[in-house]
Amino acid sequence: MSLATPQKPTACLALADGTLFYGQGFGATGEAQAELCFNTSMSGYQEIMTDPSYAGQIVTFTFPHVGNVGVNPEDDETGDPVAAGMVVKWMPTQSSNWRAVQELSEWLAARGRIAIGGIDTRRLTRAIRQQGAPHVAIAHNPEGVFDVEALIASARAFPGLTGLDLAKDVTCAQSYRWDEMRWAWPDGYQPQTNPRKKVVAIDYGAKRNILRCLASAGCEVTVLPATATKEDVLAHSPDGVFLSNGPGDPAATGAYAVPMIKGILDDTDLPIFGICLGHQMLALALGAKTIKMNHGHHGANHPVKELETGKVEITSMNHGFAVDGQTLPAGVVESHVSLFDGSNCGIRMTERPVFSVQHHPEASPGPQDSFYLFERFVNNM
């Protein structure tokens, strides 16, 4: 009996501390630098790669079966992948799903995203948990030739996400209307033809499914760029204001976002609802502070408790920064907390219809645990 010849590595992942992981490359060739995080979701790799909140990050998938349902244009959360790269345990097999229109590797290659397979993702995840999210460089070269010292230097040169405003890189260039509702069998996506309320959504890196949930809840949605002013928002005469998810350091994005939100709070009584970065923007506008987490929350199995009711929701999370619940001012209370580590996952004003959550109710891992938040926003209007 003969043993199979080991495959020559065609990809390398270099951590800033000098640790190296070799594997098989797929997707695009070349090099990229980013912060490395891990995601514990068992599905949704296409949605994760196209989530604008992953700008500046390479994603390690802890679930080994990645690529097995292929990709299709309906599952994109934005036009192209935003995450800088992908790390997986097993190389993707040929896809097997009735909705698939393309293989994952082909899709990544066409969009310039590097991936590496054959990695010990358990070891890598332990390193992230113990040491914090590292800066890394990833390289894919079919010839298997790597300048290791240059890769390590590249990882060390990555500036990190602290102090980085990435919302301006992923926001829309101009305003637009959104009327597409959530996907439903057998008709797929259908338009909202009878909206009850007008909502202005500020795009810090909005996922399409958030906008679909607003439309499904009965909203006529107008999306404005992240840099929109109070005057831009009020020009649309909205019944409510939504603050979207997004990437980067909330304190950096807050330089222009916080004055707009403060203006809405000071000059109107409009209901406000924020998700993820929008939650952090609202907290900063109300006078709280945000902090960088050790390795963040990324996954679709995060238990979150609503303090008022005691209800526990299984939620989707994607954030490396968090609101410091100890800094909430008078008139603002903590509404949700993570049952993993007790970190803040929601706030609300006690005397006004203004609230936000850190988790992603539109991602529906529960699957319907958190949709009530969109309905609460509409009821507030």
CSV table of C-alpha atoms in Angstrom, one decimal:
chain,number,residue,atom,x,y,z
A,1,MET,CA,0.0,0.0,0.0
A,2,SER,CA,1.4,3.4,-0.9
A,3,LEU,CA,0.8,6.6,1.0
A,4,ALA,CA,-0.6,9.6,-0.9
A,5,THR,CA,2.0,12.3,-1.5
A,6,PRO,CA,1.3,15.3,0.7
A,7,GLN,CA,0.1,18.3,-1.2
A,8,LYS,CA,2.5,21.3,-1.5
A,9,PRO,CA,1.2,24.3,0.4
A,10,THR,CA,-0.1,27.0,-1.9
A,11,ALA,CA,-1.2,29.5,0.7
A,12,CYS,CA,0.2,30.9,3.9
A,13,LEU,CA,-1.3,32.8,6.9
A,14,ALA,CA,1.2,34.8,8.9
A,15,LEU,CA,0.4,36.3,12.3
A,16,ALA,CA,2.1,39.4,13.5
A,17,ASP,CA,3.8,37.4,16.3
A,18,GLY,CA,5.5,35.3,13.7
A,19,THR,CA,3.2,32.2,13.8
A,20,LEU,CA,2.7,30.7,10.4
A,21,PHE,CA,-0.1,28.5,9.1
A,22,TYR,CA,0.3,26.7,5.7
A,23,GLY,CA,-2.5,25.3,3.6
A,24,GLN,CA,-4.2,25.1,0.2
A,25,GLY,CA,-5.2,28.4,-1.4
A,26,PHE,CA,-8.5,28.9,-3.3
A,27,GLY,CA,-10.2,32.0,-4.6
A,28,ALA,CA,-8.0,34.9,-5.7
A,29,THR,CA,-4.2,34.8,-5.7
A,30,GLY,CA,-2.1,37.5,-4.2
A,31,GLU,CA,-1.8,38.9,-0.6
A,32,ALA,CA,-4.0,40.8,1.8
A,33,GLN,CA,-3.6,42.2,5.3
A,34,ALA,CA,-6.3,42.5,8.0
A,35,GLU,CA,-7.4,41.7,11.5
A,36,LEU,CA,-8.3,38.1,12.0
A,37,CYS,CA,-11.6,37.0,13.7
A,38,PHE,CA,-13.5,33.8,14.0
A,39,ASN,CA,-17.1,33.1,13.2
A,40,THR,CA,-19.0,30.2,14.8
A,41,SER,CA,-22.0,30.1,12.4
A,42,MET,CA,-22.8,26.7,10.9
A,43,SER,CA,-24.2,28.3,7.7
A,44,GLY,CA,-24.4,31.7,6.0
A,45,TYR,CA,-20.8,32.0,4.8
A,46,GLN,CA,-21.9,34.0,1.7
A,47,GLU,CA,-23.8,36.4,3.9
A,48,ILE,CA,-20.9,36.7,6.2
A,49,MET,CA,-18.4,37.4,3.5
A,50,THR,CA,-20.7,40.2,2.0
A,51,ASP,CA,-21.5,41.8,5.3
A,52,PRO,CA,-20.0,45.3,5.3
A,53,SER,CA,-19.3,45.0,9.0
A,54,TYR,CA,-16.4,42.7,8.1
A,55,ALA,CA,-14.4,45.4,6.3
A,56,GLY,CA,-10.8,45.2,7.4
A,57,GLN,CA,-11.1,41.6,8.7
A,58,ILE,CA,-10.3,38.0,7.6
A,59,VAL,CA,-12.8,35.5,8.8
A,60,THR,CA,-11.9,32.1,10.3
A,61,PHE,CA,-14.9,29.7,10.0
A,62,THR,CA,-15.0,27.3,13.0
A,63,PHE,CA,-17.6,25.1,11.2
A,64,PRO,CA,-15.7,22.9,8.8
A,65,HIS,CA,-18.2,22.5,6.0
A,66,VAL,CA,-17.8,25.8,4.1
A,67,GLY,CA,-18.7,26.1,0.4
A,68,ASN,CA,-21.0,23.0,0.2
A,69,VAL,CA,-24.1,24.9,-0.9
A,70,GLY,CA,-22.3,27.1,-3.4
A,71,VAL,CA,-23.3,30.8,-3.9
A,72,ASN,CA,-26.2,32.6,-5.5
A,73,PRO,CA,-26.9,36.3,-6.0
A,74,GLU,CA,-29.9,36.3,-3.8
A,75,ASP,CA,-27.8,35.7,-0.6
A,76,ASP,CA,-25.4,38.7,-1.0
A,77,GLU,CA,-25.8,41.3,1.8
A,78,THR,CA,-24.1,43.8,-0.4
A,79,GLY,CA,-22.8,43.9,-4.0
A,80,ASP,CA,-19.4,42.3,-3.5
A,81,PRO,CA,-17.5,40.5,-0.6
A,82,VAL,CA,-16.3,43.0,2.0
A,83,ALA,CA,-14.3,40.7,4.2
A,84,ALA,CA,-10.7,40.6,3.2
A,85,GLY,CA,-10.3,36.8,3.2
A,86,MET,CA,-11.4,33.4,4.4
A,87,VAL,CA,-9.8,30.7,6.5
A,88,VAL,CA,-11.4,27.2,6.6
A,89,LYS,CA,-10.7,23.7,8.0
A,90,TRP,CA,-11.6,21.7,4.9
A,91,MET,CA,-11.2,22.7,1.2
A,92,PRO,CA,-14.7,23.3,-0.3
A,93,THR,CA,-16.2,20.4,-2.1
A,94,GLN,CA,-18.4,20.6,-5.2
A,95,SER,CA,-21.6,22.4,-4.1
A,96,SER,CA,-24.9,20.6,-3.8
A,97,ASN,CA,-27.9,22.9,-3.5
A,98,TRP,CA,-30.8,23.7,-5.8
A,99,ARG,CA,-30.2,27.4,-5.4
A,100,ALA,CA,-26.4,27.4,-6.2
A,101,VAL,CA,-25.4,29.2,-9.4
A,102,GLN,CA,-21.6,29.2,-8.8
A,103,GLU,CA,-18.9,27.5,-6.8
A,104,LEU,CA,-17.5,29.4,-3.8
A,105,SER,CA,-13.9,29.3,-5.1
A,106,GLU,CA,-14.9,30.8,-8.5
A,107,TRP,CA,-17.0,33.5,-6.8
A,108,LEU,CA,-14.1,34.5,-4.5
A,109,ALA,CA,-11.6,34.5,-7.4
A,110,ALA,CA,-13.9,36.7,-9.5
A,111,ARG,CA,-14.2,39.2,-6.6
A,112,GLY,CA,-10.5,39.3,-5.6
A,113,ARG,CA,-10.8,37.6,-2.2
A,114,ILE,CA,-8.2,35.1,-1.0
A,115,ALA,CA,-9.0,32.0,0.9
A,116,ILE,CA,-7.0,29.2,2.6
A,117,GLY,CA,-8.1,25.7,3.4
A,118,GLY,CA,-6.5,22.8,5.3
A,119,ILE,CA,-5.9,25.0,8.4
A,120,ASP,CA,-6.2,23.8,12.0
A,121,THR,CA,-9.0,26.2,12.8
A,122,ARG,CA,-9.3,25.0,16.4
A,123,ARG,CA,-5.7,25.9,17.2
A,124,LEU,CA,-6.2,29.3,15.4
A,125,THR,CA,-9.4,30.0,17.2
A,126,ARG,CA,-7.8,29.2,20.6
A,127,ALA,CA,-5.0,31.7,19.8
A,128,ILE,CA,-7.6,34.4,18.9
A,129,ARG,CA,-9.5,33.8,22.2
A,130,GLN,CA,-6.4,33.8,24.3
A,131,GLN,CA,-4.4,36.6,22.7
A,132,GLY,CA,-7.1,38.8,21.1
A,133,ALA,CA,-7.8,39.3,17.4
A,134,PRO,CA,-4.3,39.3,15.7
A,135,HIS,CA,-3.2,41.3,12.8
A,136,VAL,CA,-2.4,38.9,9.9
A,137,ALA,CA,-1.3,38.7,6.3
A,138,ILE,CA,-2.6,36.0,3.9
A,139,ALA,CA,-1.0,34.9,0.7
A,140,HIS,CA,-2.1,32.6,-2.1
A,141,ASN,CA,0.5,31.5,-4.6
A,142,PRO,CA,-0.1,28.4,-6.8
A,143,GLU,CA,3.7,27.9,-7.0
A,144,GLY,CA,3.9,27.7,-3.3
A,145,VAL,CA,6.6,30.3,-3.0
A,146,PHE,CA,6.3,32.7,0.0
A,147,ASP,CA,8.5,35.5,1.4
A,148,VAL,CA,7.7,34.6,5.0
A,149,GLU,CA,9.6,37.5,6.5
A,150,ALA,CA,7.8,40.0,4.3
A,151,LEU,CA,4.4,38.5,5.2
A,152,ILE,CA,5.1,38.8,8.9
A,153,ALA,CA,6.3,42.4,8.4
A,154,SER,CA,3.1,43.1,6.4
A,155,ALA,CA,1.0,41.7,9.3
A,156,ARG,CA,2.8,43.8,11.8
A,157,ALA,CA,2.4,46.9,9.6
A,158,PHE,CA,-1.4,46.5,9.5
A,159,PRO,CA,-2.7,49.6,11.4
A,160,GLY,CA,-5.6,47.8,13.1
A,161,LEU,CA,-9.2,48.8,13.5
A,162,THR,CA,-8.9,51.1,16.5
A,163,GLY,CA,-9.3,54.7,15.4
A,164,LEU,CA,-10.3,53.6,11.9
A,165,ASP,CA,-13.4,54.9,10.2
A,166,LEU,CA,-14.4,52.3,7.7
A,167,ALA,CA,-18.1,53.3,7.4
A,168,LYS,CA,-17.2,55.9,4.8
A,169,ASP,CA,-15.6,53.1,2.6
A,170,VAL,CA,-18.7,50.9,2.6
A,171,THR,CA,-21.6,53.4,2.7
A,172,CYS,CA,-23.7,54.2,-0.4
A,173,ALA,CA,-22.5,57.0,-2.7
A,174,GLN,CA,-26.0,58.6,-2.8
A,175,SER,CA,-29.5,58.2,-1.4
A,176,TYR,CA,-31.9,55.5,-2.8
A,177,ARG,CA,-35.3,54.0,-2.1
A,178,TRP,CA,-35.7,50.4,-0.9
A,179,ASP,CA,-38.9,48.4,-1.2
A,180,GLU,CA,-37.8,44.7,-1.4
A,181,MET,CA,-39.2,42.5,1.5
A,182,ARG,CA,-37.9,39.4,3.1
A,183,TRP,CA,-37.5,36.2,1.0
A,184,ALA,CA,-40.5,33.9,1.2
A,185,TRP,CA,-41.4,30.6,-0.5
A,186,PRO,CA,-42.4,30.3,-3.3
A,187,ASP,CA,-42.2,33.8,-4.6
A,188,GLY,CA,-38.8,34.9,-3.3
A,189,TYR,CA,-38.4,38.6,-2.8
A,190,GLN,CA,-41.5,40.7,-3.3
A,191,PRO,CA,-41.9,44.5,-3.2
A,192,GLN,CA,-43.6,46.4,-0.4
A,193,THR,CA,-46.7,47.9,-2.1
A,194,ASN,CA,-48.6,49.3,0.9
A,195,PRO,CA,-46.1,50.9,3.4
A,196,ARG,CA,-47.5,52.5,6.5
A,197,LYS,CA,-44.5,54.5,7.7
A,198,LYS,CA,-41.6,56.5,6.2
A,199,VAL,CA,-38.2,55.6,7.5
A,200,VAL,CA,-34.8,57.2,6.8
A,201,ALA,CA,-32.1,54.6,7.1
A,202,ILE,CA,-28.5,55.8,7.6
A,203,ASP,CA,-26.1,53.5,5.8
A,204,TYR,CA,-22.9,52.9,7.8
A,205,GLY,CA,-22.6,49.6,6.0
A,206,ALA,CA,-26.2,48.3,5.9
A,207,LYS,CA,-27.0,44.7,5.2
A,208,ARG,CA,-29.7,44.2,2.6
A,209,ASN,CA,-31.7,42.0,4.9
A,210,ILE,CA,-32.1,44.7,7.5
A,211,LEU,CA,-33.7,46.9,4.8
A,212,ARG,CA,-35.9,44.0,3.8
A,213,CYS,CA,-37.0,43.6,7.4
A,214,LEU,CA,-37.9,47.2,7.6
A,215,ALA,CA,-39.9,46.9,4.4
A,216,SER,CA,-41.6,43.7,5.6
A,217,ALA,CA,-42.6,45.5,8.8
A,218,GLY,CA,-44.5,48.1,6.7
A,219,CYS,CA,-41.9,50.8,6.1
A,220,GLU,CA,-41.1,52.9,3.0
A,221,VAL,CA,-37.3,53.1,3.3
A,222,THR,CA,-35.1,55.9,2.0
A,223,VAL,CA,-31.4,55.1,2.5
A,224,LEU,CA,-28.9,58.0,3.1
A,225,PRO,CA,-25.1,57.9,3.2
A,226,ALA,CA,-23.2,57.7,6.5
A,227,THR,CA,-22.3,61.3,6.3
A,228,ALA,CA,-25.9,62.6,6.1
A,229,THR,CA,-26.7,65.6,8.2
A,230,LYS,CA,-29.7,66.3,10.4
A,231,GLU,CA,-31.0,68.6,7.6
A,232,ASP,CA,-30.6,65.8,5.0
A,233,VAL,CA,-32.6,63.4,7.2
A,234,LEU,CA,-35.4,65.8,8.0
A,235,ALA,CA,-35.8,66.9,4.4
A,236,HIS,CA,-37.5,63.5,3.8
A,237,SER,CA,-40.1,64.1,6.6
A,238,PRO,CA,-39.6,60.6,8.1
A,239,ASP,CA,-41.7,59.0,10.8
A,240,GLY,CA,-38.6,57.4,12.2
A,241,VAL,CA,-34.8,57.1,11.8
A,242,PHE,CA,-32.9,53.9,11.5
A,243,LEU,CA,-29.1,53.6,12.2
A,244,SER,CA,-27.5,50.6,10.4
A,245,ASN,CA,-24.7,48.2,11.1
A,246,GLY,CA,-21.2,48.9,9.8
A,247,PRO,CA,-17.4,48.3,10.3
A,248,GLY,CA,-14.6,50.0,12.1
A,249,ASP,CA,-14.1,52.0,15.3
A,250,PRO,CA,-17.4,53.6,16.4
A,251,ALA,CA,-15.5,56.5,18.0
A,252,ALA,CA,-14.0,57.3,14.6
A,253,THR,CA,-17.3,57.1,12.7
A,254,GLY,CA,-18.9,59.1,15.5
A,255,ALA,CA,-16.9,62.2,14.5
A,256,TYR,CA,-19.6,62.9,11.9
A,257,ALA,CA,-22.4,60.5,12.9
A,258,VAL,CA,-22.9,61.7,16.5
A,259,PRO,CA,-23.6,65.3,15.7
A,260,MET,CA,-26.3,64.3,13.3
A,261,ILE,CA,-27.9,61.9,15.8
A,262,LYS,CA,-27.7,64.5,18.6
A,263,GLY,CA,-29.4,67.0,16.3
A,264,ILE,CA,-32.3,64.6,15.7
A,265,LEU,CA,-32.6,63.9,19.4
A,266,ASP,CA,-32.5,67.6,20.4
A,267,ASP,CA,-34.7,69.0,17.7
A,268,THR,CA,-37.3,66.3,17.1
A,269,ASP,CA,-39.2,63.5,19.0
A,270,LEU,CA,-38.8,61.0,16.2
A,271,PRO,CA,-38.4,57.3,17.1
A,272,ILE,CA,-34.9,56.0,16.5
A,273,PHE,CA,-33.8,52.4,16.2
A,274,GLY,CA,-30.1,51.2,15.8
A,275,ILE,CA,-28.4,47.9,15.1
A,276,CYS,CA,-24.7,47.0,15.7
A,277,LEU,CA,-22.6,50.1,14.8
A,278,GLY,CA,-25.9,52.1,14.8
A,279,HIS,CA,-26.4,50.9,18.4
A,280,GLN,CA,-22.9,52.2,19.2
A,281,MET,CA,-23.5,55.5,17.4
A,282,LEU,CA,-26.7,56.1,19.4
A,283,ALA,CA,-24.9,55.2,22.6
A,284,LEU,CA,-22.1,57.7,21.9
A,285,ALA,CA,-24.7,60.4,21.0
A,286,LEU,CA,-26.4,59.8,24.3
A,287,GLY,CA,-23.1,60.3,26.2
A,288,ALA,CA,-21.9,56.7,26.7
A,289,LYS,CA,-18.6,55.2,25.7
A,290,THR,CA,-17.4,52.3,23.6
A,291,ILE,CA,-14.6,49.9,24.1
A,292,LYS,CA,-12.5,47.5,22.0
A,293,MET,CA,-13.2,43.8,22.8
A,294,ASN,CA,-10.5,41.1,23.1
A,295,HIS,CA,-11.9,39.0,20.2
A,296,GLY,CA,-15.4,40.3,19.7
A,297,HIS,CA,-18.6,38.4,19.1
A,298,HIS,CA,-19.0,36.7,15.7
A,299,GLY,CA,-21.5,33.9,15.1
A,300,ALA,CA,-25.1,32.9,15.0
A,301,ASN,CA,-25.5,31.1,18.3
A,302,HIS,CA,-25.2,34.0,20.8
A,303,PRO,CA,-27.8,34.0,23.7
A,304,VAL,CA,-29.0,37.5,24.6
A,305,LYS,CA,-31.3,38.3,27.5
A,306,GLU,CA,-33.9,41.0,27.3
A,307,LEU,CA,-33.8,42.3,30.9
A,308,GLU,CA,-37.3,43.7,31.1
A,309,THR,CA,-39.0,40.4,30.2
A,310,GLY,CA,-36.3,37.8,31.0
A,311,LYS,CA,-36.7,36.4,27.5
A,312,VAL,CA,-33.6,34.8,26.0
A,313,GLU,CA,-33.0,35.2,22.2
A,314,ILE,CA,-30.6,33.2,20.1
A,315,THR,CA,-29.0,35.9,18.0
A,316,SER,CA,-26.4,36.6,15.3
A,317,MET,CA,-23.5,38.8,16.4
A,318,ASN,CA,-20.7,40.5,14.5
A,319,HIS,CA,-18.8,43.2,16.5
A,320,GLY,CA,-15.4,43.8,17.8
A,321,PHE,CA,-16.3,47.0,19.8
A,322,ALA,CA,-19.0,47.2,22.5
A,323,VAL,CA,-20.9,49.8,24.4
A,324,ASP,CA,-19.6,50.2,28.0
A,325,GLY,CA,-22.8,49.6,30.0
A,326,GLN,CA,-21.2,51.3,33.0
A,327,THR,CA,-21.2,54.6,31.2
A,328,LEU,CA,-24.9,55.0,30.3
A,329,PRO,CA,-26.2,58.4,31.4
A,330,ALA,CA,-29.4,59.1,33.3
A,331,GLY,CA,-32.5,58.4,31.3
A,332,VAL,CA,-30.8,55.6,29.4
A,333,VAL,CA,-31.0,51.9,30.6
A,334,GLU,CA,-29.5,48.7,29.5
A,335,SER,CA,-32.1,46.6,27.8
A,336,HIS,CA,-30.2,43.5,26.6
A,337,VAL,CA,-27.1,41.7,27.8
A,338,SER,CA,-25.0,38.8,26.4
A,339,LEU,CA,-25.3,35.6,28.4
A,340,PHE,CA,-21.8,34.6,27.2
A,341,ASP,CA,-19.9,37.4,28.9
A,342,GLY,CA,-22.4,39.9,30.3
A,343,SER,CA,-21.5,42.6,27.8
A,344,ASN,CA,-24.0,45.2,26.7
A,345,CYS,CA,-26.3,44.2,23.8
A,346,GLY,CA,-29.0,46.9,23.9
A,347,ILE,CA,-30.1,50.3,25.3
A,348,ARG,CA,-33.3,52.3,25.4
A,349,MET,CA,-34.3,55.8,26.6
A,350,THR,CA,-36.8,55.6,29.4
A,351,GLU,CA,-38.9,58.6,28.4
A,352,ARG,CA,-38.6,58.5,24.6
A,353,PRO,CA,-39.1,55.9,21.7
A,354,VAL,CA,-35.4,55.5,21.1
A,355,PHE,CA,-33.6,52.2,21.4
A,356,SER,CA,-30.9,50.0,19.8
A,357,VAL,CA,-29.4,46.5,20.0
A,358,GLN,CA,-25.9,45.2,19.4
A,359,HIS,CA,-27.1,41.9,17.8
A,360,HIS,CA,-28.5,41.3,14.3
A,361,PRO,CA,-32.3,40.6,14.4
A,362,GLU,CA,-32.5,40.4,10.6
A,363,ALA,CA,-30.1,37.4,10.5
A,364,SER,CA,-32.8,35.2,12.2
A,365,PRO,CA,-30.8,32.4,13.7
A,366,GLY,CA,-33.6,31.9,16.3
A,367,PRO,CA,-35.2,32.1,13.6
A,368,GLN,CA,-37.9,34.6,14.7
A,369,ASP,CA,-36.6,35.4,18.2
A,370,SER,CA,-35.7,39.1,17.5
A,371,PHE,CA,-38.0,40.2,14.7
A,372,TYR,CA,-40.2,41.9,17.3
A,373,LEU,CA,-37.6,44.7,17.4
A,374,PHE,CA,-38.6,45.8,13.9
A,375,GLU,CA,-42.3,45.7,14.9
A,376,ARG,CA,-41.5,47.7,18.1
A,377,PHE,CA,-39.9,50.4,15.9
A,378,VAL,CA,-42.9,50.6,13.6
A,379,ASN,CA,-45.3,50.7,16.6
A,380,ASN,CA,-43.2,53.5,18.1
A,381,MET,CA,-43.9,55.5,14.9
